[in-house]
Short mmCIF file of C-alpha atoms and ligand atoms in Angstrom, two decimals:
data_model
loop_
_atom_site.label_atom_id
_atom_site.label_comp_id
_atom_site.label_asym_id
_atom_site.label_seq_id
_atom_site.Cartn_x
_atom_site.Cartn_y
_atom_site.Cartn_z
CA UNK A 1455 0.00 0.00 0.00
CA UNK A 1456 1.20 3.49 -0.78
CA UNK A 1457 -0.10 6.77 0.60
CA UNK A 1458 -0.44 9.45 -2.06
CA UNK A 1459 -0.52 12.37 0.33
CA UNK A 1460 1.33 12.69 3.60
CA UNK A 1461 0.35 15.04 6.41
CA UNK A 1462 2.38 18.21 6.87
CA UNK A 1463 4.15 16.85 9.97
CA UNK A 1464 5.64 14.04 7.88
CA UNK A 1465 6.44 16.20 4.86
CA UNK A 1466 8.48 18.49 7.10
CA UNK A 1467 10.53 15.52 8.28
CA UNK A 1468 11.30 14.13 4.83
CA UNK A 1469 14.63 16.00 4.48
CA UNK A 1470 15.76 14.34 7.74
CA UNK A 1471 14.93 10.88 6.42
CA UNK A 1472 16.52 11.64 3.05
CA UNK A 1473 19.72 12.73 4.71
CA UNK A 1474 19.95 9.45 6.62
CA UNK A 1475 19.24 7.48 3.46
CA UNK A 1476 21.81 9.39 1.44
CA UNK A 1477 24.39 8.36 4.04
CA UNK A 1478 23.55 4.74 3.18
CA UNK A 1479 21.16 3.87 6.00
CA UNK A 1480 17.44 3.11 6.16
CA UNK A 1481 14.94 5.37 7.94
CA UNK A 1482 11.18 5.10 8.37
CA UNK A 1483 8.32 6.76 10.18
CA UNK A 1484 7.11 4.30 12.83
CA UNK A 1485 4.79 3.89 15.80
CA UNK A 1486 1.63 5.72 16.76
CA UNK A 1487 1.91 8.47 14.16
CA UNK A 1488 1.78 6.00 11.25
CA UNK A 1489 -1.25 4.31 12.81
CA UNK A 1490 -2.94 7.66 13.40
CA UNK A 1491 -2.35 8.91 9.84
CA UNK A 1492 -4.01 5.79 8.46
CA UNK A 1493 -6.94 6.36 10.81
CA UNK A 1494 -7.17 10.01 9.82
CA UNK A 1495 -6.52 10.99 13.42
CA UNK A 1496 -4.38 13.98 14.35
CA UNK A 1497 -0.77 12.96 15.05
CA UNK A 1498 1.23 13.93 18.15
CA UNK A 1499 4.83 13.01 17.72
CA UNK A 1500 6.64 11.89 14.61
CA UNK A 1501 8.95 9.01 15.51
CA UNK A 1502 11.64 7.87 13.12
CA UNK A 1503 13.40 4.49 13.24
CA UNK A 1504 16.69 3.90 11.49
CA UNK A 1505 19.37 1.33 10.77
CA UNK A 1506 21.99 3.95 11.65
CA UNK A 1507 23.51 3.68 15.12
CA UNK A 1508 23.24 6.68 17.47
CA UNK A 1509 26.82 7.80 16.83
CA UNK A 1510 26.16 7.66 13.09
CA UNK A 1511 23.06 9.86 13.47
CA UNK A 1512 24.98 12.32 15.59
CA UNK A 1513 27.68 12.55 12.96
CA UNK A 1514 25.07 13.39 10.30
CA UNK A 1515 23.24 16.26 11.98
CA UNK A 1516 24.55 19.53 13.33
CA UNK A 1517 22.19 19.82 16.27
CA UNK A 1518 21.33 16.72 18.29
CA UNK A 1519 20.54 15.95 21.91
CA UNK A 1520 21.13 12.62 23.63
CA UNK A 1521 17.70 11.98 25.10
CA UNK A 1522 18.00 8.24 25.56
CA UNK A 1523 21.15 7.12 23.92
CA UNK A 1524 21.24 3.83 25.85
CA UNK A 1525 17.92 2.97 24.17
CA UNK A 1526 19.22 4.25 20.86
CA UNK A 1527 17.28 7.51 20.77
CA UNK A 1528 18.78 10.76 19.56
CA UNK A 1529 16.79 13.96 19.27
CA UNK A 1530 17.53 15.77 16.02
CA UNK A 1531 16.74 19.48 15.91
CA UNK A 1532 15.88 21.11 12.61
CA UNK A 1533 14.84 24.66 11.79
CA UNK A 1534 11.14 23.85 12.05
CA UNK A 1535 10.92 20.95 14.44
CA UNK A 1536 12.60 18.14 16.34
CA UNK A 1537 12.49 14.40 15.83
CA UNK A 1538 13.23 11.39 18.00
CA UNK A 1539 15.35 9.10 15.88
CA UNK A 1540 15.75 5.63 17.32
CA UNK A 1541 18.05 2.92 16.07
CA UNK A 1542 16.39 -0.38 15.12
CA UNK A 1543 16.66 -2.57 18.15
CA UNK A 1544 15.63 -5.84 19.69
CA UNK A 1545 14.90 -6.18 23.35
CA UNK A 1546 16.39 -9.22 24.94
CA UNK A 1547 16.45 -11.06 28.24
CA UNK A 1548 13.34 -9.65 29.84
CA UNK A 1549 13.34 -10.28 33.55
CA UNK A 1550 10.45 -9.95 35.97
CA UNK A 1551 7.94 -9.25 33.18
CA UNK A 1552 9.14 -5.68 32.97
CA UNK A 1553 11.06 -3.64 30.47
CA UNK A 1554 13.98 -5.36 28.77
CA UNK A 1555 17.22 -5.25 30.66
CA UNK A 1556 19.22 -5.14 27.47
CA UNK A 1557 18.53 -3.52 24.15
CA UNK A 1558 20.54 -4.56 21.17
CA UNK A 1559 20.93 -2.33 18.15
CA UNK A 1560 20.32 -4.11 14.87
CA UNK A 1561 20.34 -3.16 11.20
CA UNK A 1562 17.04 -4.88 10.35
CA UNK A 1563 13.69 -3.13 10.27
CA UNK A 1564 11.89 -6.45 10.68
CA UNK A 1565 13.64 -7.16 13.98
CA UNK A 1566 12.60 -3.74 15.22
CA UNK A 1567 8.96 -4.09 14.21
CA UNK A 1568 8.78 -7.57 15.75
CA UNK A 1569 9.35 -6.25 19.28
CA UNK A 1570 6.47 -3.76 19.06
CA UNK A 1571 3.28 -4.42 20.97
CA UNK A 1572 0.34 -4.52 18.54
CA UNK A 1573 0.21 -5.06 14.79
CA UNK A 1574 -1.33 -1.63 14.23
CA UNK A 1575 1.67 -0.12 16.03
CA UNK A 1576 4.16 -2.18 14.02
CA UNK A 1577 3.72 -0.43 10.68
CA UNK A 1578 6.50 1.57 9.07
CA UNK A 1579 6.14 4.31 6.49
CA UNK A 1580 8.75 5.16 3.87
CA UNK A 1581 9.39 8.75 2.96
CA UNK A 1582 7.80 8.03 -0.46
CA UNK A 1583 4.49 7.03 1.19
CA UNK A 1584 4.97 3.27 0.96
CA UNK A 1585 3.74 1.29 3.96
CA UNK A 1586 5.79 -1.62 5.27
CA UNK A 1587 3.32 -4.06 6.78
CA UNK A 1588 5.03 -7.23 7.98
CA UNK A 1589 2.38 -8.34 10.50
CA UNK A 1590 -0.91 -7.59 8.73
CA UNK A 1591 -1.39 -4.40 10.70
CA UNK A 1592 -3.27 -2.85 7.78
CA UNK A 1593 -5.98 -5.47 7.77
CA UNK A 1594 -6.23 -5.23 11.56
CA UNK A 1595 -6.64 -1.46 11.20
CA UNK A 1596 -9.32 -2.06 8.62
CA UNK A 1597 -11.12 -4.52 10.90
CA UNK A 1598 -10.58 -2.38 13.97
CA UNK A 1599 -8.72 -5.16 15.74
CA UNK A 1600 -5.99 -5.06 18.38
CA UNK A 1601 -3.74 -8.04 17.89
CA UNK A 1602 -0.43 -8.63 19.64
CA UNK A 1603 2.56 -9.01 17.34
CA UNK A 1604 3.53 -12.68 17.51
CA UNK A 1605 2.53 -14.91 20.41
CA UNK A 1606 0.49 -12.83 22.88
CA UNK A 1607 1.46 -14.94 25.90
CA UNK A 1608 5.12 -14.43 25.21
CA UNK A 1609 4.64 -10.77 24.49
CA UNK A 1610 2.78 -10.11 27.77
CA UNK A 1611 5.38 -12.12 29.65
CA UNK A 1612 8.10 -9.94 28.18
CA UNK A 1613 6.34 -6.77 29.26
CA UNK A 1614 3.07 -6.99 31.16
CA UNK A 1615 2.34 -3.30 30.65
CA UNK A 1616 1.31 -4.20 27.10
CA UNK A 1617 -1.95 -5.56 28.55
CA UNK A 1618 -2.81 -2.12 29.92
CA UNK A 1619 -1.71 -0.55 26.64
CA UNK A 1620 -4.09 -2.87 24.83
CA UNK A 1621 -6.96 -1.75 27.05
CA UNK A 1622 -6.09 1.90 26.56
CA UNK A 1623 -6.09 1.50 22.77
CA UNK A 1624 -9.54 -0.08 23.08
CA UNK A 1625 -10.62 3.12 24.79
CA UNK A 1626 -8.83 5.53 22.44
CA UNK A 1627 -9.63 3.81 19.16
CA UNK A 1628 -12.80 1.82 19.82
CA UNK A 1629 -11.08 -1.32 18.51
CA UNK A 1630 -11.73 -4.83 19.79
CA UNK A 1631 -9.09 -7.11 21.22
CA UNK A 1632 -8.57 -10.12 18.97
CA UNK A 1633 -9.63 -13.39 20.64
CA UNK A 1634 -6.18 -14.85 21.38
CA UNK A 1635 -4.88 -11.49 22.54
CA UNK A 1636 -7.86 -11.04 24.85
CA UNK A 1637 -7.51 -14.59 26.16
CA UNK A 1638 -3.83 -14.02 26.86
CA UNK A 1639 -4.65 -10.89 28.85
CA UNK A 1640 -7.18 -12.82 30.93
CA UNK A 1641 -4.65 -15.55 31.57
CA UNK A 1642 -1.77 -13.25 32.39
CA UNK A 1643 -3.44 -10.37 34.19
CA UNK A 1644 -1.66 -11.18 37.46
CA UNK A 1645 1.65 -10.18 35.83
CA UNK A 1646 0.55 -6.55 36.17
CA UNK A 1647 1.61 -6.85 39.77
CA UNK A 1648 5.20 -6.56 38.56
CA UNK A 1649 4.67 -3.29 36.74
CA UNK A 1650 5.40 0.07 38.35
CA UNK A 1651 2.39 2.19 39.22
CA UNK A 1652 3.87 5.08 37.28
CA UNK A 1653 3.71 3.11 34.03
CA UNK A 1654 0.22 1.76 34.74
CA UNK A 1655 -0.95 5.25 35.67
CA UNK A 1656 0.04 6.70 32.26
CA UNK A 1657 -1.95 4.06 30.42
CA UNK A 1658 -4.93 4.12 32.78
CA UNK A 1659 -5.38 7.88 32.43
CA UNK A 1660 -5.33 7.57 28.65
CA UNK A 1661 -7.92 4.82 29.08
CA UNK A 1662 -10.15 7.00 31.27
CA UNK A 1663 -9.96 9.90 28.83
CA UNK A 1664 -10.58 7.86 25.68
CA UNK A 1665 -13.65 8.19 23.48
CA UNK A 1666 -14.63 4.54 23.99
CA UNK A 1667 -14.07 4.41 27.71
CA UNK A 1668 -16.99 2.21 28.61
CA UNK A 1669 -16.17 -0.86 26.55
CA UNK A 1670 -12.58 -0.55 27.68
CA UNK A 1671 -13.61 -0.44 31.35
CA UNK A 1672 -15.70 -3.56 30.78
CA UNK A 1673 -12.66 -5.32 29.26
CA UNK A 1674 -10.57 -4.04 32.19
CA UNK A 1675 -13.12 -5.78 34.43
CA UNK A 1676 -13.52 -8.97 32.40
CA UNK A 1677 -9.79 -9.56 32.03
CA UNK A 1678 -9.45 -8.90 35.79
CA UNK A 1679 -6.60 -6.46 35.13
CA UNK A 1680 -8.32 -4.12 37.59
CA UNK A 1681 -7.44 -6.53 40.41
CA UNK A 1682 -3.81 -5.46 40.13
CA UNK A 1683 -4.45 -1.76 40.16
CA UNK A 1684 -4.18 0.09 43.50
CA UNK A 1685 -7.39 0.31 45.47
CA UNK A 1686 -9.49 -1.47 42.82
CA UNK A 1687 -9.55 -5.03 44.12
CA UNK A 1688 -12.96 -4.80 45.77
CA UNK A 1689 -14.36 -2.41 43.18
CA UNK A 1690 -15.51 -4.82 40.46
CA UNK A 1691 -19.20 -3.99 40.79
CA UNK A 1692 -18.51 -0.28 41.04
CA UNK A 1693 -16.37 -0.44 37.89
CA UNK A 1694 -19.26 -1.97 35.99
CA UNK A 1695 -21.47 0.81 37.27
CA UNK A 1696 -18.87 3.30 36.09
CA UNK A 1697 -18.94 1.67 32.64
CA UNK A 1698 -22.65 2.41 32.44
CA UNK A 1699 -22.27 6.19 32.74
CA UNK A 1700 -23.07 8.09 29.53
CA UNK A 1701 -20.36 7.55 26.94
CA UNK A 1702 -19.18 11.12 26.85
CA UNK A 1703 -15.40 11.66 26.78
CA UNK A 1704 -14.09 13.01 30.10
CA UNK A 1705 -12.07 16.22 29.56
CA UNK A 1706 -9.40 16.05 32.30
CA UNK A 1707 -7.60 13.64 34.60
CA UNK A 1708 -9.02 15.23 37.76
CA UNK A 1709 -12.55 15.04 36.41
CA UNK A 1710 -11.99 11.38 35.56
CA UNK A 1711 -10.82 10.57 39.08
CA UNK A 1712 -13.67 12.55 40.60
CA UNK A 1713 -16.21 10.65 38.54
CA UNK A 1714 -14.60 7.31 39.31
CA UNK A 1715 -14.26 7.93 43.05
CA UNK A 1716 -17.78 9.28 43.24
CA UNK A 1717 -18.97 6.03 41.65
CA UNK A 1718 -16.80 4.08 44.09
CA UNK A 1719 -18.39 6.07 46.93
CA UNK A 1720 -14.92 6.61 48.36
CA UNK A 1721 -15.21 8.64 51.59
CA UNK A 1722 -13.78 12.15 51.26
CA UNK A 1723 -11.08 11.48 53.83
CA UNK A 1724 -9.77 8.49 51.86
CA UNK A 1725 -9.51 10.23 48.49
CA UNK A 1726 -5.98 11.55 49.00
CA UNK A 1727 -4.55 8.23 50.12
CA UNK A 1728 -6.26 6.43 47.22
CA UNK A 1729 -4.76 8.83 44.68
CA UNK A 1730 -1.36 8.76 46.38
CA UNK A 1731 -1.26 5.02 45.80
CA UNK A 1732 -1.72 5.80 42.12
CA UNK A 1733 1.20 8.27 42.35
CA UNK A 1734 -1.00 11.15 41.23
CA UNK A 1735 0.52 14.62 41.47
CA UNK A 1736 -0.39 16.78 44.47
CA UNK A 1737 -2.18 19.14 42.14
CA UNK A 1738 -4.34 16.33 40.75
CA UNK A 1739 -5.13 15.11 44.26
CA UNK A 1740 -6.16 18.56 45.45
CA UNK A 1741 -8.21 19.27 42.36
CA UNK A 1742 -9.99 15.92 42.55
CA UNK A 1743 -10.89 16.54 46.18
CA UNK A 1744 -12.29 19.96 45.31
CA UNK A 1745 -14.29 18.59 42.38
CA UNK A 1746 -15.77 15.87 44.58
CA UNK A 1747 -16.72 18.44 47.20
CA UNK A 1748 -18.37 20.66 44.59
CA UNK A 1749 -20.04 17.71 42.91
CA UNK A 1750 -21.65 16.47 46.12
CA UNK A 1751 -23.14 19.93 46.66
CA UNK A 1752 -24.12 20.55 43.07
CA UNK A 1753 -25.79 17.15 42.64
CA UNK A 1754 -28.08 18.07 45.51
CA UNK A 1755 -28.94 21.66 44.57
CA UNK A 1756 -28.09 24.70 42.44
CA UNK A 1757 -24.84 26.49 43.34
CA UNK A 1758 -24.65 28.71 46.35
CA UNK A 1759 -22.36 31.71 45.99
CA UNK A 1760 -19.92 30.59 48.66
CA UNK A 1761 -19.25 27.24 46.95
CA UNK A 1762 -18.54 28.87 43.58
CA UNK A 1763 -16.32 31.39 45.36
CA UNK A 1764 -14.35 28.63 47.11
CA UNK A 1765 -13.95 26.56 43.96
CA UNK A 1766 -13.26 29.40 41.57
CA UNK A 1767 -14.69 29.60 38.07
CA UNK A 1768 -12.66 26.87 36.36
CA UNK A 1769 -13.39 24.20 38.93
CA UNK A 1770 -17.03 25.20 39.20
CA UNK A 1771 -17.34 24.72 35.45
CA UNK A 1772 -15.47 21.42 35.70
CA UNK A 1773 -18.01 20.26 38.29
CA UNK A 1774 -20.85 21.47 36.11
CA UNK A 1775 -19.53 19.36 33.22
CA UNK A 1776 -19.65 16.29 35.45
CA UNK A 1777 -23.41 16.59 35.88
CA UNK A 1778 -23.83 15.27 32.34
CA UNK A 1779 -22.76 11.85 33.58
CA UNK A 1780 -25.62 11.90 36.08
CA UNK A 1781 -28.19 12.65 33.42
CA UNK A 1782 -28.38 16.32 34.38
CA UNK A 1783 -27.81 19.35 32.23
CA UNK A 1784 -24.50 21.24 32.47
CA UNK A 1785 -25.51 24.88 32.99
CA UNK A 1786 -22.18 26.39 32.00
CA UNK A 1787 -23.34 29.92 31.07
CA UNK A 1788 -25.38 30.37 34.23
CA UNK A 1789 -22.50 29.10 36.37
CA UNK A 1790 -20.12 31.55 34.72
CA UNK A 1791 -22.59 34.37 35.23
CA UNK A 1792 -22.91 33.54 38.91
CA UNK A 1793 -19.15 33.52 39.29
CA UNK A 1794 -18.72 36.77 37.32
CA UNK A 1795 -21.29 38.49 39.53
CA UNK A 1796 -19.61 37.59 42.83
CA UNK A 1797 -18.60 40.78 44.62
CA UNK A 1798 -15.14 39.36 45.32
CA UNK A 1799 -13.25 36.41 43.84
CA UNK A 1800 -10.51 36.01 46.43
CA UNK A 1801 -9.65 37.16 49.92
CA UNK A 1802 -7.17 39.69 48.52
CA UNK A 1803 -10.11 41.64 47.09
CA UNK A 1804 -11.71 42.09 50.52
CA UNK A 1805 -11.54 45.80 51.43
CA UNK A 1806 -10.18 45.08 54.89
CA UNK A 1807 -7.15 43.11 56.05
CA UNK A 1808 -5.85 41.71 59.30
CA UNK A 1809 -3.63 44.66 60.18
CA UNK A 1810 -6.44 47.12 59.69
CA UNK A 1811 -8.76 45.06 61.86
CA UNK A 1812 -6.21 44.77 64.69
CA UNK A 1813 -5.53 48.49 64.57
CA UNK A 1814 -9.17 49.51 64.43
CA UNK A 1815 -10.21 47.14 67.23
CA UNK A 1816 -6.98 47.67 69.15
CA UNK A 1817 -6.45 43.95 69.62
CA UNK A 1818 -3.43 41.69 69.25
CA UNK A 1819 -3.54 38.72 66.86
CA UNK A 1820 -5.41 35.60 67.89
CA UNK A 1821 -8.01 33.15 66.79
CA UNK A 1822 -10.60 35.96 66.73
CA UNK A 1823 -8.78 37.54 63.80
CA UNK A 1824 -9.11 34.69 61.31
CA UNK A 1825 -12.70 34.12 62.46
CA UNK A 1826 -13.59 37.76 61.96
CA UNK A 1827 -11.96 37.94 58.53
CA UNK A 1828 -13.80 34.77 57.55
CA UNK A 1829 -17.11 36.24 58.73
CA UNK A 1830 -16.51 39.40 56.68
CA UNK A 1831 -15.50 37.37 53.65
CA UNK A 1832 -18.62 35.19 53.82
CA UNK A 1833 -20.94 38.13 54.37
CA UNK A 1834 -19.49 39.95 51.35
CA UNK A 1835 -19.59 36.88 49.09
CA UNK A 1836 -23.15 36.11 50.11
CA UNK A 1837 -24.15 39.69 49.29
CA UNK A 1838 -25.12 40.52 52.87
CA UNK A 1839 -22.50 43.24 53.21
CA UNK A 1840 -20.99 45.81 50.89
CA UNK A 1841 -17.26 45.32 50.23
CA UNK A 1842 -16.40 48.67 51.85
CA UNK A 1843 -13.77 49.34 54.53
CA UNK A 1844 -16.01 51.32 56.90
CA UNK A 1845 -18.90 48.87 56.54
CA UNK A 1846 -16.59 45.93 57.23
CA UNK A 1847 -14.86 47.54 60.24
CA UNK A 1848 -18.22 48.35 61.81
CA UNK A 1849 -19.45 44.81 61.13
CA UNK A 1850 -16.29 43.36 62.70
CA UNK A 1851 -16.80 45.40 65.84
CA UNK A 1852 -20.36 44.16 66.16
CA UNK A 1853 -19.17 40.57 65.70
CA UNK A 1854 -16.87 40.69 68.71
P1 ATP B 330 0.42 7.57 21.48
O1 ATP B 330 -0.35 8.08 20.34
O2 ATP B 330 -0.35 7.56 22.75
O3 ATP B 330 1.80 8.17 21.62
P2 ATP B 330 1.91 5.28 20.59
O4 ATP B 330 1.47 4.01 19.92
O5 ATP B 330 2.77 6.21 19.80
O6 ATP B 330 0.62 6.01 21.13
P3 ATP B 330 4.07 5.29 22.45
O7 ATP B 330 4.08 4.94 23.90
O8 ATP B 330 4.42 6.67 22.03
O9 ATP B 330 2.65 4.86 21.91
O10 ATP B 330 5.07 4.27 21.76
C1 ATP B 330 5.50 4.39 20.42
C2 ATP B 330 5.60 3.01 19.77
O11 ATP B 330 6.54 2.21 20.46
C3 ATP B 330 4.31 2.20 19.79
O12 ATP B 330 3.47 2.52 18.69
C4 ATP B 330 4.84 0.79 19.72
O13 ATP B 330 5.21 0.45 18.41
C5 ATP B 330 6.10 0.87 20.54
N1 ATP B 330 5.88 0.57 21.98
C6 ATP B 330 5.64 1.44 22.99
N2 ATP B 330 5.54 0.82 24.17
C7 ATP B 330 5.72 -0.50 23.91
C8 ATP B 330 5.74 -1.67 24.74
N3 ATP B 330 5.55 -1.61 26.05
N4 ATP B 330 5.98 -2.85 24.12
C9 ATP B 330 6.21 -2.92 22.78
N5 ATP B 330 6.19 -1.87 21.97
C10 ATP B 330 5.95 -0.65 22.51
MG1 MG B 331 3.64 8.06 20.54
#
């Protein structure tokens, strides 16, 4: 098969490939970008594989960066862009079902494509548009099938993360796992225990954010892979419930966790420790907690001003979007209007501060101060008081 038109991202990289070829080596576009072009999906990163060894690539180009030279990857910088160029390699002596402990550079494209996970990810594209398809990836693309390259048992034993990758491609592409590949995942799901949470996390988030999340979550359940994900062991039923939410893509990681943990009915005080086990960033943990807090309020009633104030506009809108999954309408414009109309949006906008209060009331700092500021803040947000220094000082005096 030959592509007659290439996307701009590939066309820009053609001089790089030509230069490698003119030096007597082979070079191809490989990996997800080739798959995505054939699916008419937007492409993220253009990966190039070559028979040239890293030192040979570095000798050819003026500007390069060693980003992963031990894996054979050199970053080549051009005027317009930058490309990861990776030497053909095989991965040998896998131990503990994790990444290979040795990579061996080879001169053969076939050897390189053989070690890739799924047939649709094992296609190579020549600079002239010709597709190299050694494992029937094109027909699997056509039939929307995810099939391991070679023997799926062996491939999942080499690197158990591939099982999670398979599930995430189900979610991103809407493909089905081929029977033997699916069976091998069921039979080998316990191997996930050996995989670092960090690697599982990357794939699981892509799974949660995919367009075909629900069928993927069902496969995640049926293959029992979920059993080896932190905090999920007792959550089989809840996962199925989660897979029955409306099939609407979830915009962000924090929203995905909020929706999942709400379905799991995880108590608020256990949310942080759950997400820590998944090695989520502190920002994600905090955001998820806030979304869950807002969601519990918003599911029960329309916003009150104080909640929107505490969450801020972005998170209030993020909560609003979550209502869709509960069969409610997301009232984005009204939420924004409410937020816009708040008399203040943060404590710094309050017309009185701690020093002024202490001076005016002639008191030294203490618990009364934070309580009084909080009372002023709430009264202003709720529209009970004007945000005016004299008004607030008088109010504070009355409070004491
Ligand atoms: P995305 O669009 O999310 O980047 P991708 O298919 O490009 O998807 P990457 O993780 O960027 O995924 O990997 C690039 C390529 O490297 C894959 O297409 C596949 O050929 C190969 N690959 C990545 N991870 C593995 C793995 N664990 N086992 C075998 N091959 C892999
Ligand atoms: Mg990629």
